[in-house]
Coordinates of C-alpha atoms in Angstrom, one line a residue:
Chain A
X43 CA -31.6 -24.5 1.0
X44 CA -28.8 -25.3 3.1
X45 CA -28.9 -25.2 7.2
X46 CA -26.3 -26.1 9.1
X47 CA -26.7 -27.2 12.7
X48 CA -23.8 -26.4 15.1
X49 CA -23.6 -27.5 19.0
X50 CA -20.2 -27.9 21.1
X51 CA -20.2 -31.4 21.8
X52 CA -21.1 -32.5 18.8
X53 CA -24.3 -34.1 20.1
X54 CA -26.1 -33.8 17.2
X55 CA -23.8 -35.8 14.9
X56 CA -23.9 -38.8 17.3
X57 CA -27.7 -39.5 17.2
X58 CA -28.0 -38.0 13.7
X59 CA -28.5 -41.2 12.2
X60 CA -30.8 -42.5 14.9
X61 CA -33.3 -39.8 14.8
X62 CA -36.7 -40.3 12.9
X63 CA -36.6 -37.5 10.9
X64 CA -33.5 -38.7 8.9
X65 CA -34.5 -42.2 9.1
X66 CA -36.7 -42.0 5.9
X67 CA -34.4 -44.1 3.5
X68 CA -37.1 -42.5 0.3
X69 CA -36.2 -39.3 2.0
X70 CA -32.9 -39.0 2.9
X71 CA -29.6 -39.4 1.9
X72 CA -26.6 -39.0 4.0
X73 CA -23.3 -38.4 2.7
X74 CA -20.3 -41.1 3.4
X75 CA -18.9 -39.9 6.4
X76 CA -22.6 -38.9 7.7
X77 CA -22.3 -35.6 8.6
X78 CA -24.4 -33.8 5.7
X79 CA -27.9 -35.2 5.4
X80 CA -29.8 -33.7 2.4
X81 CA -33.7 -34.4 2.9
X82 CA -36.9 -34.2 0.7
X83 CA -39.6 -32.2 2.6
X84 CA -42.5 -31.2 1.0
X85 CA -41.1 -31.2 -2.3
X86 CA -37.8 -28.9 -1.1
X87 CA -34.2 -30.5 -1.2
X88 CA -32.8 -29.0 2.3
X89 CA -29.5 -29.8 3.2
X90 CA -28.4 -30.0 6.4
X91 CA -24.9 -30.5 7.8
X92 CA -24.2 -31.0 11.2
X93 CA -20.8 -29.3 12.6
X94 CA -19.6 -29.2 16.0
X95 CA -16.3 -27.5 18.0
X96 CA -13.6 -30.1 16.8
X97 CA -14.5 -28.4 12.9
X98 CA -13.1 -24.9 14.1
X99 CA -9.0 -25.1 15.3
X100 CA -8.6 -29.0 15.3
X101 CA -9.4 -29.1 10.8
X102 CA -7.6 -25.9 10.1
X103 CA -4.8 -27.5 11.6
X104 CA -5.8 -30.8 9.7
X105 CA -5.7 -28.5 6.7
X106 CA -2.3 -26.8 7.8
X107 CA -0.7 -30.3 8.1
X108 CA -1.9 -31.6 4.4
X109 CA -0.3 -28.0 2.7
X110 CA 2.7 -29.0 4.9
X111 CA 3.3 -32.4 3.9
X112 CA 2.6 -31.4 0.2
X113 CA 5.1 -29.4 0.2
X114 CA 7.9 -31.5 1.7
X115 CA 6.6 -34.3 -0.5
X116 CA 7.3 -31.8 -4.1
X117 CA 10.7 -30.2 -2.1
X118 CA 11.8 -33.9 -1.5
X119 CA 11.4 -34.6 -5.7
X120 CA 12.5 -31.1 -6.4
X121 CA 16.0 -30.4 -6.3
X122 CA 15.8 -26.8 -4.9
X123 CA 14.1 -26.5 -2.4
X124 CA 11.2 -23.7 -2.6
X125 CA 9.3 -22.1 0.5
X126 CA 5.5 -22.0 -0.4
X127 CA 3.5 -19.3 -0.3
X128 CA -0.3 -20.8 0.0
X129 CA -3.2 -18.6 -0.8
X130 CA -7.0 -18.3 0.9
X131 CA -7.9 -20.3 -2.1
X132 CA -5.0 -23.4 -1.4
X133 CA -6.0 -23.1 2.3
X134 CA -10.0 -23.7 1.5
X135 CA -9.3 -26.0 -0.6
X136 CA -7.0 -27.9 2.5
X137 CA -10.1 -27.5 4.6
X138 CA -12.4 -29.2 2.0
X139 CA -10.2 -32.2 2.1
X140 CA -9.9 -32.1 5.4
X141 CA -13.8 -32.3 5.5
X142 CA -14.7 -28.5 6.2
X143 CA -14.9 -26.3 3.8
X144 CA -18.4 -26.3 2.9
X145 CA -20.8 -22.8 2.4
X146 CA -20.0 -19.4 4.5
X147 CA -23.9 -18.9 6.3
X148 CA -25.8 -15.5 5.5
X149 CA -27.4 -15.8 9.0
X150 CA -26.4 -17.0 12.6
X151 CA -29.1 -18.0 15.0
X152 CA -27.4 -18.2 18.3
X153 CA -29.2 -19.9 21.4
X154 CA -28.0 -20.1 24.8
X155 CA -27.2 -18.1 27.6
X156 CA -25.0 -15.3 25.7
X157 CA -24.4 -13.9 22.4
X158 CA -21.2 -15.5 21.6
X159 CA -20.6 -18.0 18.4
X160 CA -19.4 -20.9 20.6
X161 CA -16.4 -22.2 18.7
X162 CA -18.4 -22.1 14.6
X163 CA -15.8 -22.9 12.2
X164 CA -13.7 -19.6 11.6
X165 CA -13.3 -20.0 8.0
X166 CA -17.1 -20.1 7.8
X167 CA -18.4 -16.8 9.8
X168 CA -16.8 -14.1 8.0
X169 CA -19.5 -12.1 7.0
X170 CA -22.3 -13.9 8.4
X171 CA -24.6 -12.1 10.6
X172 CA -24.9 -12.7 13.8
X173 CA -28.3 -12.5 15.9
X174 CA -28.7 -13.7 19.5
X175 CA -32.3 -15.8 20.0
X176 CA -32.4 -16.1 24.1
X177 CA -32.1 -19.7 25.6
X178 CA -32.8 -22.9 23.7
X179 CA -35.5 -23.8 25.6
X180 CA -37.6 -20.3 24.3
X181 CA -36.7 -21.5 20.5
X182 CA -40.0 -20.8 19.1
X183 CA -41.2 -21.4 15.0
X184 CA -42.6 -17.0 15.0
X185 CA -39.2 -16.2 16.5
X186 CA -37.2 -17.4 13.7
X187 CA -39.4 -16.4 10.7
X188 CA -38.8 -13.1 12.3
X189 CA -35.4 -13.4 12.7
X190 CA -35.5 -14.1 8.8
X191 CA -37.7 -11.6 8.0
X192 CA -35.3 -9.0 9.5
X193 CA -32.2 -10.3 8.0
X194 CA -34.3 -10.4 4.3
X195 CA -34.8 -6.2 5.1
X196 CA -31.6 -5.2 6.2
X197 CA -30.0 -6.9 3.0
X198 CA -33.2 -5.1 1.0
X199 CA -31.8 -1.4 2.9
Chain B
X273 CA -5.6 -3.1 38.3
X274 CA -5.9 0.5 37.5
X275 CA -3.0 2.3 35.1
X276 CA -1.7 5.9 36.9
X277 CA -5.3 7.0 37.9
X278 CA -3.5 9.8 40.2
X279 CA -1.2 11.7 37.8
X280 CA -4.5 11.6 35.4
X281 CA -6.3 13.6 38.8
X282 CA -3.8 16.2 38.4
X283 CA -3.3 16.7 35.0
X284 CA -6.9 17.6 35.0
X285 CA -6.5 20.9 34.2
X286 CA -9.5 22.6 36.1
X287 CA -12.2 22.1 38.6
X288 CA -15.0 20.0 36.1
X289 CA -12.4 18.1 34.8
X290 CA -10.8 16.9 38.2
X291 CA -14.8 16.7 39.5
X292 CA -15.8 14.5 35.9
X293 CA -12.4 12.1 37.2
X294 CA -13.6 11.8 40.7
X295 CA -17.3 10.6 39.4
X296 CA -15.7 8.2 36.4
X297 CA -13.6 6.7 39.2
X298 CA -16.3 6.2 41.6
X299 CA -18.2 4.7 39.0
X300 CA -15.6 2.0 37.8
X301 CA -14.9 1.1 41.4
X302 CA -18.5 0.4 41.5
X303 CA -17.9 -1.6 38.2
X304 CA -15.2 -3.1 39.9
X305 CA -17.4 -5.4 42.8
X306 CA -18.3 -7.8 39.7
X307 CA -15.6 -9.4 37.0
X308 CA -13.9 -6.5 34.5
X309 CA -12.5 -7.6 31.0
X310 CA -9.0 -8.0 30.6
X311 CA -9.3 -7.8 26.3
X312 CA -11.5 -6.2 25.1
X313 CA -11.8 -5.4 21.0
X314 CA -13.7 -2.9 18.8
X315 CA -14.8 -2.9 15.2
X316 CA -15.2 0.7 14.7
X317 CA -17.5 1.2 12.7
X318 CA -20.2 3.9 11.7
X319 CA -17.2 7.1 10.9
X320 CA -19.0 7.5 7.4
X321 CA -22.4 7.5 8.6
X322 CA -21.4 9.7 11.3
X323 CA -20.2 12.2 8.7
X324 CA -23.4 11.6 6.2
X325 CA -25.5 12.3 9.7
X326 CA -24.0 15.7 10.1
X327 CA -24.0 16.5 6.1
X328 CA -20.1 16.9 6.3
X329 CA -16.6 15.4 4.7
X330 CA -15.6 12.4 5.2
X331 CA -12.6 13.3 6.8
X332 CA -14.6 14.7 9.7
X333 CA -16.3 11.5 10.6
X334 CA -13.1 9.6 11.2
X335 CA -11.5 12.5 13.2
X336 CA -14.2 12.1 15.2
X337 CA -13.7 8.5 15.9
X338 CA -9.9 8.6 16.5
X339 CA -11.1 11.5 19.1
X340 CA -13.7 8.7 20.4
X341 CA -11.3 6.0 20.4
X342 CA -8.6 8.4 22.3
X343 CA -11.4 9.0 25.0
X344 CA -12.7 4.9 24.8
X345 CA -8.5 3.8 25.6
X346 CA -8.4 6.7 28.2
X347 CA -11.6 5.0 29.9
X348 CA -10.6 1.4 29.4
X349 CA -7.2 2.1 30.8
X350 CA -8.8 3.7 34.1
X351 CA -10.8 0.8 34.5
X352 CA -7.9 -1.8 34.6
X353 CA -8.5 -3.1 31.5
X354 CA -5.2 -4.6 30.0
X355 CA -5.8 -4.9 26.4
X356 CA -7.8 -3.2 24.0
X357 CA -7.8 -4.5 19.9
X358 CA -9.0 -2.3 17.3
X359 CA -10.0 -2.7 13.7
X360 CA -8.6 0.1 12.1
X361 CA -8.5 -0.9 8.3
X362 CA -9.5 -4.0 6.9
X363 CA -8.1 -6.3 3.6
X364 CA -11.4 -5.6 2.1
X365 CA -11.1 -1.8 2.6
X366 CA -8.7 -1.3 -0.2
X367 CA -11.6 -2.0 -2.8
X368 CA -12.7 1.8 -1.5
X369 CA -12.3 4.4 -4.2
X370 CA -8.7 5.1 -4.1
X371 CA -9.0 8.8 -3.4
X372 CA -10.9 7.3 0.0
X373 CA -8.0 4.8 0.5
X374 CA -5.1 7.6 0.2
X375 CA -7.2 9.8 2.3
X376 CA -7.2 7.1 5.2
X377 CA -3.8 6.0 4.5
X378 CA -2.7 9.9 5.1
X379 CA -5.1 9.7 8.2
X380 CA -3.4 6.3 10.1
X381 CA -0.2 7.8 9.5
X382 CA -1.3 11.3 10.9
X383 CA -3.0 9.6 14.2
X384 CA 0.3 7.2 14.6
X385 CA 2.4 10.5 14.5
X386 CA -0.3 12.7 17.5
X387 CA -0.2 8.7 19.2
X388 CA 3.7 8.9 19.6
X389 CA 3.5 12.3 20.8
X390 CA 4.7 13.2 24.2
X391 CA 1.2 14.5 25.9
X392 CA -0.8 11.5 24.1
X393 CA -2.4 8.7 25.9
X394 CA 0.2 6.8 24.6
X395 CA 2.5 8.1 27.0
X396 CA 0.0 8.9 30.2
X397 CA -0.5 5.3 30.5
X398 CA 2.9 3.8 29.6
X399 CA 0.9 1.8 26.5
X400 CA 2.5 -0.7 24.1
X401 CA 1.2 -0.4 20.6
X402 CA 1.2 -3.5 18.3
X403 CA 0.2 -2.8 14.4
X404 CA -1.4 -6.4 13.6
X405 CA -2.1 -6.6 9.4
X406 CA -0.6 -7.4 6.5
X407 CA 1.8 -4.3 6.9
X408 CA 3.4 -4.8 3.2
X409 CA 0.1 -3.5 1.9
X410 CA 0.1 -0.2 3.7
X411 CA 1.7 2.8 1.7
X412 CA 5.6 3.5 2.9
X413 CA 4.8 6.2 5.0
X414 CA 2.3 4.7 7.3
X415 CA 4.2 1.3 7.4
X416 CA 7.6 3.0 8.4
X417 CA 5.3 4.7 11.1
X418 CA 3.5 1.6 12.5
X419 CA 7.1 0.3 12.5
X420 CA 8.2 3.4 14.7
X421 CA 5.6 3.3 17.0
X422 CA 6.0 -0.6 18.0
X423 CA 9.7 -0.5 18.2
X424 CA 9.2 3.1 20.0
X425 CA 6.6 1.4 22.8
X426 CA 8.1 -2.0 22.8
X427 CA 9.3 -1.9 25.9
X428 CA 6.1 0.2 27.6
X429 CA 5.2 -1.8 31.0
X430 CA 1.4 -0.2 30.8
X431 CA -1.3 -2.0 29.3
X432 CA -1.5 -3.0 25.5
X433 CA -2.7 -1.5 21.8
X434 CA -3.6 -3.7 19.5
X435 CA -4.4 -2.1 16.1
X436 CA -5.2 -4.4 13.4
X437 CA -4.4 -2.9 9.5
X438 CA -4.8 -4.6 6.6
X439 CA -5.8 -7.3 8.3
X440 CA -8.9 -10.3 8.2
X441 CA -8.9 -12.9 10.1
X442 CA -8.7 -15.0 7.4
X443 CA -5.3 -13.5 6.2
X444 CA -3.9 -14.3 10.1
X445 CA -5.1 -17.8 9.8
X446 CA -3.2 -18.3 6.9
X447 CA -0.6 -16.2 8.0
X448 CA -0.1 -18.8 11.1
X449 CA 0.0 -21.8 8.8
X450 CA 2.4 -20.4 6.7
X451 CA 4.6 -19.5 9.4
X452 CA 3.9 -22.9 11.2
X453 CA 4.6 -25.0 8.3
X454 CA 7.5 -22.7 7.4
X455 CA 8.7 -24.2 10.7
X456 CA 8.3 -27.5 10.2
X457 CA 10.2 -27.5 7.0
X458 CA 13.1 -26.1 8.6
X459 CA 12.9 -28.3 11.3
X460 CA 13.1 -31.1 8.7
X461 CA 15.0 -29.6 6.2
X462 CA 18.1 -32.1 7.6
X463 CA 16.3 -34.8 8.9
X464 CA 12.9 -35.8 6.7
X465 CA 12.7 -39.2 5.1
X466 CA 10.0 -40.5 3.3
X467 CA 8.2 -42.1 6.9
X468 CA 8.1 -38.0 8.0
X469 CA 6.7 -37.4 4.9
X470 CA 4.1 -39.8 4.4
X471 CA 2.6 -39.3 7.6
X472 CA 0.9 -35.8 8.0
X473 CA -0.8 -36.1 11.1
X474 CA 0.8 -33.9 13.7
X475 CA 3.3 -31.5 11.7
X476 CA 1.6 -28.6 12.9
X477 CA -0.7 -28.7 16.0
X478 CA -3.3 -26.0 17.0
X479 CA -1.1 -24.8 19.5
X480 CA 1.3 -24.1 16.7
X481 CA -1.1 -22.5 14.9
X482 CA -2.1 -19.9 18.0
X483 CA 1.2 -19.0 18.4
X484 CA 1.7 -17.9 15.1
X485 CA -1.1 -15.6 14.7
X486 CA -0.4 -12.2 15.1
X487 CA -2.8 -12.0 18.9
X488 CA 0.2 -14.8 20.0
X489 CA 0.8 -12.4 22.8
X490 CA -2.5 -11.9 24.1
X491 CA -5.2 -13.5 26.1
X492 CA -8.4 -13.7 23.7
X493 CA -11.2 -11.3 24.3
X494 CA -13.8 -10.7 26.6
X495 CA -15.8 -8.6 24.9
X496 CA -15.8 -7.6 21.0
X497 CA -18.2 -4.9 20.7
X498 CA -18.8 -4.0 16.9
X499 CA -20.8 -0.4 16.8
X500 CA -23.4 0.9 14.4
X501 CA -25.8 -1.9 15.7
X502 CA -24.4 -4.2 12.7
X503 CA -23.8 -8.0 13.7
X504 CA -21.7 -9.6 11.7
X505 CA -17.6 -9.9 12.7
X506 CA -17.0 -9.2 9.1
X507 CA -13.6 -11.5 9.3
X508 CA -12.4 -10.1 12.6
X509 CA -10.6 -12.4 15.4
X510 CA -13.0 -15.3 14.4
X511 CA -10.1 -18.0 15.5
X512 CA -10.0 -15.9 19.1
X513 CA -13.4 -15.7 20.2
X514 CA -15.1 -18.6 20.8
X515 CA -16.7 -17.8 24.5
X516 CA -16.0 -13.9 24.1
X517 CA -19.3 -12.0 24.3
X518 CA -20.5 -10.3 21.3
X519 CA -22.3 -6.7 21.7
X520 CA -23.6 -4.7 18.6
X521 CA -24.7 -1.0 20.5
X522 CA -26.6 1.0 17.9
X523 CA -24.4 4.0 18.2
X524 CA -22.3 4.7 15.5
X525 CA -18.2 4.7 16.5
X526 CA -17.8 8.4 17.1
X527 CA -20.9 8.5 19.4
X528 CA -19.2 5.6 21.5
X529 CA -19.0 6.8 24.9
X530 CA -18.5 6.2 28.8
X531 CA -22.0 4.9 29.4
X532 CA -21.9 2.9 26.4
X533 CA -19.0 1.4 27.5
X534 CA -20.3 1.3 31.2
X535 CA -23.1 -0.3 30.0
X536 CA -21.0 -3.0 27.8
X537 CA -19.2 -3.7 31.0
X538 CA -22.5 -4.5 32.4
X539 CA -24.2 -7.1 29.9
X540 CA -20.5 -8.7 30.0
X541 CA -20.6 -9.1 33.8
X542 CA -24.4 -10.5 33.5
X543 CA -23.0 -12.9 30.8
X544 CA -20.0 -13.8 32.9
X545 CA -21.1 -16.9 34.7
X546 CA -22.0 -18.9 31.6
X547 CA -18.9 -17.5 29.5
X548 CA -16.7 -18.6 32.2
X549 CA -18.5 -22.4 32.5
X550 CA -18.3 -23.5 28.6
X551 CA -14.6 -21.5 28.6
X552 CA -13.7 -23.9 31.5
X553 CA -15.7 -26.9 29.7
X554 CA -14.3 -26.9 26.5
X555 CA -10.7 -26.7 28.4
X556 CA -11.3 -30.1 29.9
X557 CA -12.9 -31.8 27.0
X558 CA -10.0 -30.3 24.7

């Protein structure tokens, strides 16, 4: 299973690696920049990777600038110059260099004041449904197996 | 700001209609006392399941959304608000059947034509249209037609029509980086050298990025309300809506009407406050 845990700030990447839960070294495994954490819980592998607002605009435009300086690199060796035309697949590919292009989410949970998705990475939320939980202080264990449960019969209808 | 409320007083043709004004305009200067929506956007959806509901064509559920939409612009417009985006026809939609694609193809380039018409709401309200989308993929006819309409209303003063076809947000992401790094190699065409190259941080910025996406021109949204009661964006303005407040009503798009929009307005001017503060936060922090 894969979760992915999304605040603003980014928050939640800075005291990942002091938090007791991931600090089980039989248990966990973090990946080498520390942003994915895949843990052993009761028998199931759950990855979790922590994104915040800078992994929206600010690695697109990472991504933009590696297809850019690709192609003056190959129109420097090549001797006519060629404008490129870059597909979804080149782009996704730019954004899993650039460190983001991991899983699109079949289901949003949203906590906070409003329904809005706060800034999660564009190039991950295209068809993932979105459902509004109240405030994160009312985050409760029955409210998101329900959540789930909902989500698993609308895909059933 | 309100758009021409008095010439719409007087085109009302008889008594109920100029009475039915009077109350919508008492009502959205009630509205007014708390913070209106400049942008709002709509993913209209629920024209099929609005014809499967009444056991009829097709055809007859998205002639009844245009006619919602008409009436939704006509309201939006009364109440001040500036710009209104629409998701006409997405990338995806070509997978329909094809007979479902020509049908809807013939149907844009039907509603551009009654749009440029001289008694439309096109013209009571001064709009400009913008056609935001992959045009090359439209048929001939409707692309010459979205082409007529901009360059027809490009110089409108009134408030603005955004109607995305053929479009994801995906496809205007990538759209914006080609057009940004298109740029860049122009820029550098004369002058690169092998430092330039090397180094790929800041070729193209975010704010390069923004402005070549087709919404360059506008703010981002308030509101996105997506009908039918379905919540997913399904690949619509995801780089411009970071703080805008999502709203999934579980009327389908042709049953979309004042007091669902009166009662969007609402939930958007209870959400307000805390929009506004992260807007305002993540401005300082980035």
């Amino acid at each position: 299973m894969n979760v992915i845990l999304y605040d603003t700030k980014g928050v939640l990447k800075k005291y990942m690696a002091s938090s007791e839960l991931f600090c089980n070294a039989r248990t966990t495994c973090f990946d080498a920049d520390r942003r994915t954490v895949t843990l052993l819980l009761h028998g199931d592998q759950i990855t979790i990777e922590l994104l915040s607002f800078s992994d929206n605009k600010e690695i697109i435009s990472k991504a933009a600038n590696f297809l850019c300086s690709r192609q003056l690199k190959s129109n420097l060796l090549a001797s006519n110059k060629i404008e490129a035309v870059y597909t979804d697949t080149d782009l996704l590919n730019a954004l899993k260099m650039a460190g983001c292009g991991g899983l699109q989410p079949d289901l949003l949970l949203v906590y906070g004041p409003a329904r809005c998705h706060l800034g999660f990475p564009a190039w991950r939320l295209r068809y993932t449904e979105i459902m509004y939980m109240g405030p994160l202080k009312s985050m409760k264990h029955g409210a998101i197996v329900k959540a789930i449960y909902d989500f698993s019969n609308r895909n059933k209808n | 700001m309100k758009y021409k409320r008095q010439n719409n007083f007087k085109s009302s043709s008889n008594i109920f209609g100029r009475i039915w004004f009077s109350m919508r305009m008492f009502l959205f200067n009630v509205l007014s006392f708390g913070p209106l929506p400049a942008h709002i956007a709509f993913i209209m959806d629920g024209n099929r399941r609005y014809s499967k509901k009444h056991n009829s064509k097709e055809d007859t559920g998205h002639n009844a959304g245009f006619s919602s939409l008409i009436s939704t612009l006509q309201y939006c417009y009364e109440l001040g608000v500036k710009y209104v985006t629409v998701y006409a026809f997405s990338i995806d939609n070509f997978k329909r059947k094809p007979d479902e694609v020509r049908s809807l193809m013939n149907l844009l380039k039907e509603k551009i034509d009654e749009l440029l018409e001289e008694t439309s709401v096109i013209n009571k309200y001064d709009i400009r249209v913008n056609f935001w989308g992959e045009l090359n993929l439209l048929t001939e006819p409707v692309r010459l037609a979205a082409k007529k309409a901009m360059t027809v209303t490009g110089k409108n003063t009134g408030p603005v029509l955004s109607v995305c076809v053929a479009y994801t947000s995906t496809h205007e992401i990538l759209h914006a980086v080609q057009e940004s790094c298109a740029n860049v190699n122009k820029m550098l065409a004369e002058r690169y050298s092998n430092e330039c190259i090397n180094s790929a941080e800041g070729l193209v910025s975010v704010a390069d990025l923004e402005q070549h996406l087709y919404s360059g021109s506008c703010p981002e949204p308030d509101i996105v309300v997506r009908t039918s009661g379905e919540t997913r964006l399904s690949n619509f303005l995801l780089w411009q809506t970071p703080y805008c407040h999502l709203q999934n009503p579980g009327a389908l798009w042709p049953e979309f009407s004042l007091w669902h929009l009166v009662w969007s307005i609402l939930q958007y001017q209870r959400a307000y406050s805390s929009l506004q503060e992260r807007r305002m936060r993540s401005k300082k922090t980035y």
